[in-house]
Coordinates of C-alpha atoms in Angstrom, one line a residue:
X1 CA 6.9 -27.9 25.4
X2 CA 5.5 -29.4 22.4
X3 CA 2.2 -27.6 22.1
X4 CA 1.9 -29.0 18.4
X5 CA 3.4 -32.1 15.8
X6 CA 5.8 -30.6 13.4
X7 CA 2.8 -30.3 10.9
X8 CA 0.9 -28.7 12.8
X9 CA 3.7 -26.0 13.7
X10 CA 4.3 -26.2 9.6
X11 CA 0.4 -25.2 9.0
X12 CA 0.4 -22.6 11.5
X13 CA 3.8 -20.8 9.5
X14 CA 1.5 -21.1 6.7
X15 CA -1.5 -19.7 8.1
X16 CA 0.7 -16.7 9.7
X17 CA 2.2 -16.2 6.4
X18 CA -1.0 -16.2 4.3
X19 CA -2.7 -13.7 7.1
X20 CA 0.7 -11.8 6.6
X21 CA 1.4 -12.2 10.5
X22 CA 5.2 -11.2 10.1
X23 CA 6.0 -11.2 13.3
X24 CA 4.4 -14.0 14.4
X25 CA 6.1 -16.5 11.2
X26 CA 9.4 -14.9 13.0
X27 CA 8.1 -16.5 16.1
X28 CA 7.2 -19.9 14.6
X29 CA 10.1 -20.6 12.8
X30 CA 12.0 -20.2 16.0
X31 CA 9.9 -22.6 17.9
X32 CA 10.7 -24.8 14.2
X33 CA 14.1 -24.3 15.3
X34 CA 13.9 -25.6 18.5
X35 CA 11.6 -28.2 17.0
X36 CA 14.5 -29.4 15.7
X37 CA 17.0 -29.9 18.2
X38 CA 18.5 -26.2 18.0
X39 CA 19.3 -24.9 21.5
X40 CA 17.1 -21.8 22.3
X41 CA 20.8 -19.4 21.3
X42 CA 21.0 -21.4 18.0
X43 CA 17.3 -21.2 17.2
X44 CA 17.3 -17.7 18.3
X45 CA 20.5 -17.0 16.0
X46 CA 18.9 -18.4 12.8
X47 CA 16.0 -15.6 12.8
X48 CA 18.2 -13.0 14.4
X49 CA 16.9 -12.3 17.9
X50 CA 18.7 -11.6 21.3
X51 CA 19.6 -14.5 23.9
X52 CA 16.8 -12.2 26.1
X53 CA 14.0 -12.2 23.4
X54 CA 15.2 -16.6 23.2
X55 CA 13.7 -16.8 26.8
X56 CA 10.9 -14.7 26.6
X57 CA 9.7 -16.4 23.1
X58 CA 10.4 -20.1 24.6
X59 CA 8.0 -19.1 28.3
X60 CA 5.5 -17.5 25.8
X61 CA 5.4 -20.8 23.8
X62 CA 5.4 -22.7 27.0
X63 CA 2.7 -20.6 28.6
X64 CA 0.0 -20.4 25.6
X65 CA 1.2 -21.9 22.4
X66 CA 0.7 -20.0 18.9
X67 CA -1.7 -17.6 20.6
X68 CA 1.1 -16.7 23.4
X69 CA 3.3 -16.2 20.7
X70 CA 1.0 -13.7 18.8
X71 CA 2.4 -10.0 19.1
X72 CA 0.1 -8.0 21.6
X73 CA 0.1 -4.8 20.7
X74 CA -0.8 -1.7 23.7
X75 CA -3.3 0.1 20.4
X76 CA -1.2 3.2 20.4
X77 CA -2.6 6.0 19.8
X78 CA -6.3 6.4 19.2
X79 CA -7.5 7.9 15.7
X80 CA -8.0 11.7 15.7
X81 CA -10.9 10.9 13.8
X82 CA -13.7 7.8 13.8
X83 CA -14.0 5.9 11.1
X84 CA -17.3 7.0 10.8
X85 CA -16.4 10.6 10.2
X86 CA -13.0 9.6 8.1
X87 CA -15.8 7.9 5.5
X88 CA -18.3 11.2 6.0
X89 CA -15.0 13.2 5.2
X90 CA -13.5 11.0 2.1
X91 CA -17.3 11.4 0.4
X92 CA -17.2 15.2 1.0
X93 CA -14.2 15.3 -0.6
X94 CA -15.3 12.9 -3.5
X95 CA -18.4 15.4 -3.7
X96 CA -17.0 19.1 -4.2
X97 CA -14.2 18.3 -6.0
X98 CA -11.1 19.4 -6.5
X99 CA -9.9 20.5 -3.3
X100 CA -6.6 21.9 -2.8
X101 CA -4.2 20.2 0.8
X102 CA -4.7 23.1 2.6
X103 CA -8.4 23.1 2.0
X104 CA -8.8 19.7 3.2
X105 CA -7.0 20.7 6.1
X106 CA -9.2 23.7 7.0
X107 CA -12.2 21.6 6.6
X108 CA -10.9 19.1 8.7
X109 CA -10.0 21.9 11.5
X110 CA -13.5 23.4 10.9
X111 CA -15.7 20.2 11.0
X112 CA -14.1 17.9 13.0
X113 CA -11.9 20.4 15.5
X114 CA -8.5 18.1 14.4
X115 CA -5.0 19.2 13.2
X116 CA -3.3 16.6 10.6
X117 CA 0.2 17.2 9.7
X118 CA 0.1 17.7 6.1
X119 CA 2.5 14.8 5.1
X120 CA 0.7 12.7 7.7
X121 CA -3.1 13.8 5.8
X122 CA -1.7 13.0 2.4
X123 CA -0.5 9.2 3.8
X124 CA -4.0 9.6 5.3
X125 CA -5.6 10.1 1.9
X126 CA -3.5 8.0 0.1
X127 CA -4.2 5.1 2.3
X128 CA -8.4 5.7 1.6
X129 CA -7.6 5.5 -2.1
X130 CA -7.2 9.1 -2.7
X131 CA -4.4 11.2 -4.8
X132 CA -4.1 14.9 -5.6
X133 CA -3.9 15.8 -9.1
X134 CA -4.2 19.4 -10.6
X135 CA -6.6 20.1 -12.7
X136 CA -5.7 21.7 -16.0
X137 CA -8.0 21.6 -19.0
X138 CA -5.1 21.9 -21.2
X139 CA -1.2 21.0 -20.7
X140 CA 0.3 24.8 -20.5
X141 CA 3.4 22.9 -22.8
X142 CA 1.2 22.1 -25.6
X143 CA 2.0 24.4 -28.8
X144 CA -1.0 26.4 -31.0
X145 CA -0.5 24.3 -33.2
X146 CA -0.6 20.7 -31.8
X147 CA -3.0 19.5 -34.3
X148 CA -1.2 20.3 -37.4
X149 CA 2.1 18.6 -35.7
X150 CA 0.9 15.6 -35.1
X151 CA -1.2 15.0 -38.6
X152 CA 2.2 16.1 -40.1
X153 CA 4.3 13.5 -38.0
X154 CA 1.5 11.1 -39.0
X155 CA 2.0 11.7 -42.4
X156 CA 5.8 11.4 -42.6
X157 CA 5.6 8.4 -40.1
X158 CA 3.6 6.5 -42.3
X159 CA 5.1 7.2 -46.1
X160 CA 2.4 9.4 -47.4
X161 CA 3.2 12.5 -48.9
X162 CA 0.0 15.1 -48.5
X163 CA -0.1 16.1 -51.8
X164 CA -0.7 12.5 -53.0
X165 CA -4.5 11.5 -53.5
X166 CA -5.7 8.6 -51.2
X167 CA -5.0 4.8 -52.7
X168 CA -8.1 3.3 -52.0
X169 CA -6.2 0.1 -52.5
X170 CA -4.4 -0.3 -49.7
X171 CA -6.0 -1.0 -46.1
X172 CA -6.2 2.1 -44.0
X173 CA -3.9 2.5 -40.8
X174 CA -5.8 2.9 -37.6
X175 CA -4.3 4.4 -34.7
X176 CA -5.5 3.7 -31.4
X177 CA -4.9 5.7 -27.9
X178 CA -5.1 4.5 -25.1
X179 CA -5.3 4.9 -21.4

């Protein structure tokens, strides 16, 4: 059944693509295929589906167009946590900073009475915009005497001995660091 004219079809790919609807541009191109004489095996061949899934897209198509084609999904499995407490959680976390994994995981436990696997929590936390990091005021690497290093390596890179005065000439050499 034609539910729409090959543009149509053509701009409902696009849309589907643009919302980054995967599964339903899958979908689409094969009713594109059969758009275009394919037989439902052929059409179903070119974007990799079993004869089965062929039948159950074409009746889908048939029965409600784009939107019977849309993946349904059951919801799986509800959220330990609301997303009204994930967001109370994620600002107690950006307020007593640093926290260590197992103390999130504690606080979780003791607030909210909820276990996150700890690979799970860091996806979790990752996803919300969240990284761990340890602190360190100072890199344990760095020598005593990283100051005098670097002015040396400076010095060399740039041609000037230290025991030479200044040329006031010349322009000065600005180094810039950046993050």
């Amino acid at each position: 059944m034609r539910h729409l004219s090959e543009e149509e079809l053509d701009q409902a790919i696009e849309s589907a693509q643009e919302a980054d609807e995967t599964r339903l541009v899958r979908r689409l191109c094969y009713i594109k295929n059969l758009y275009q004489g394919d037989t439902r095996e052929q059409a179903g061949r070119r974007v990799g589906i079993s004869r089965s899934t062929t039948r159950r897209w074409a009746l889908a198509w048939n029965d409600g167009g784009v939107e019977g084609l849309r993946p349904r999904f059951g919801g799986g499995r509800p959220p330990k946590l609301t997303p009204q407490q994930w967001d109370e959680l994620c600002e107690m976390l950006e307020e007593g900073q640093p926290w260590t994994p197992k103390q999130i995981q504690a606080l979780i436990e003791d607030r909210y009475n909820v276990t996150y696997h700890p690979s799970h929590l860091s996806r979790k936390l990752r996803e919300a915009g969240m990284n761990y990091a340890k602190p360190r005021p100072m890199d344990p690497r760095r020598p005593d005497d990283a100051d005098e290093i670097l002015a040396e390596r400076l010095d060399r890179a740039l041609g000037e001995d230290p025991g030479e005065p200044d040329n006031e000439e010349e322009e000065p050499v600005v180094f810039g660091f950046f993050r």
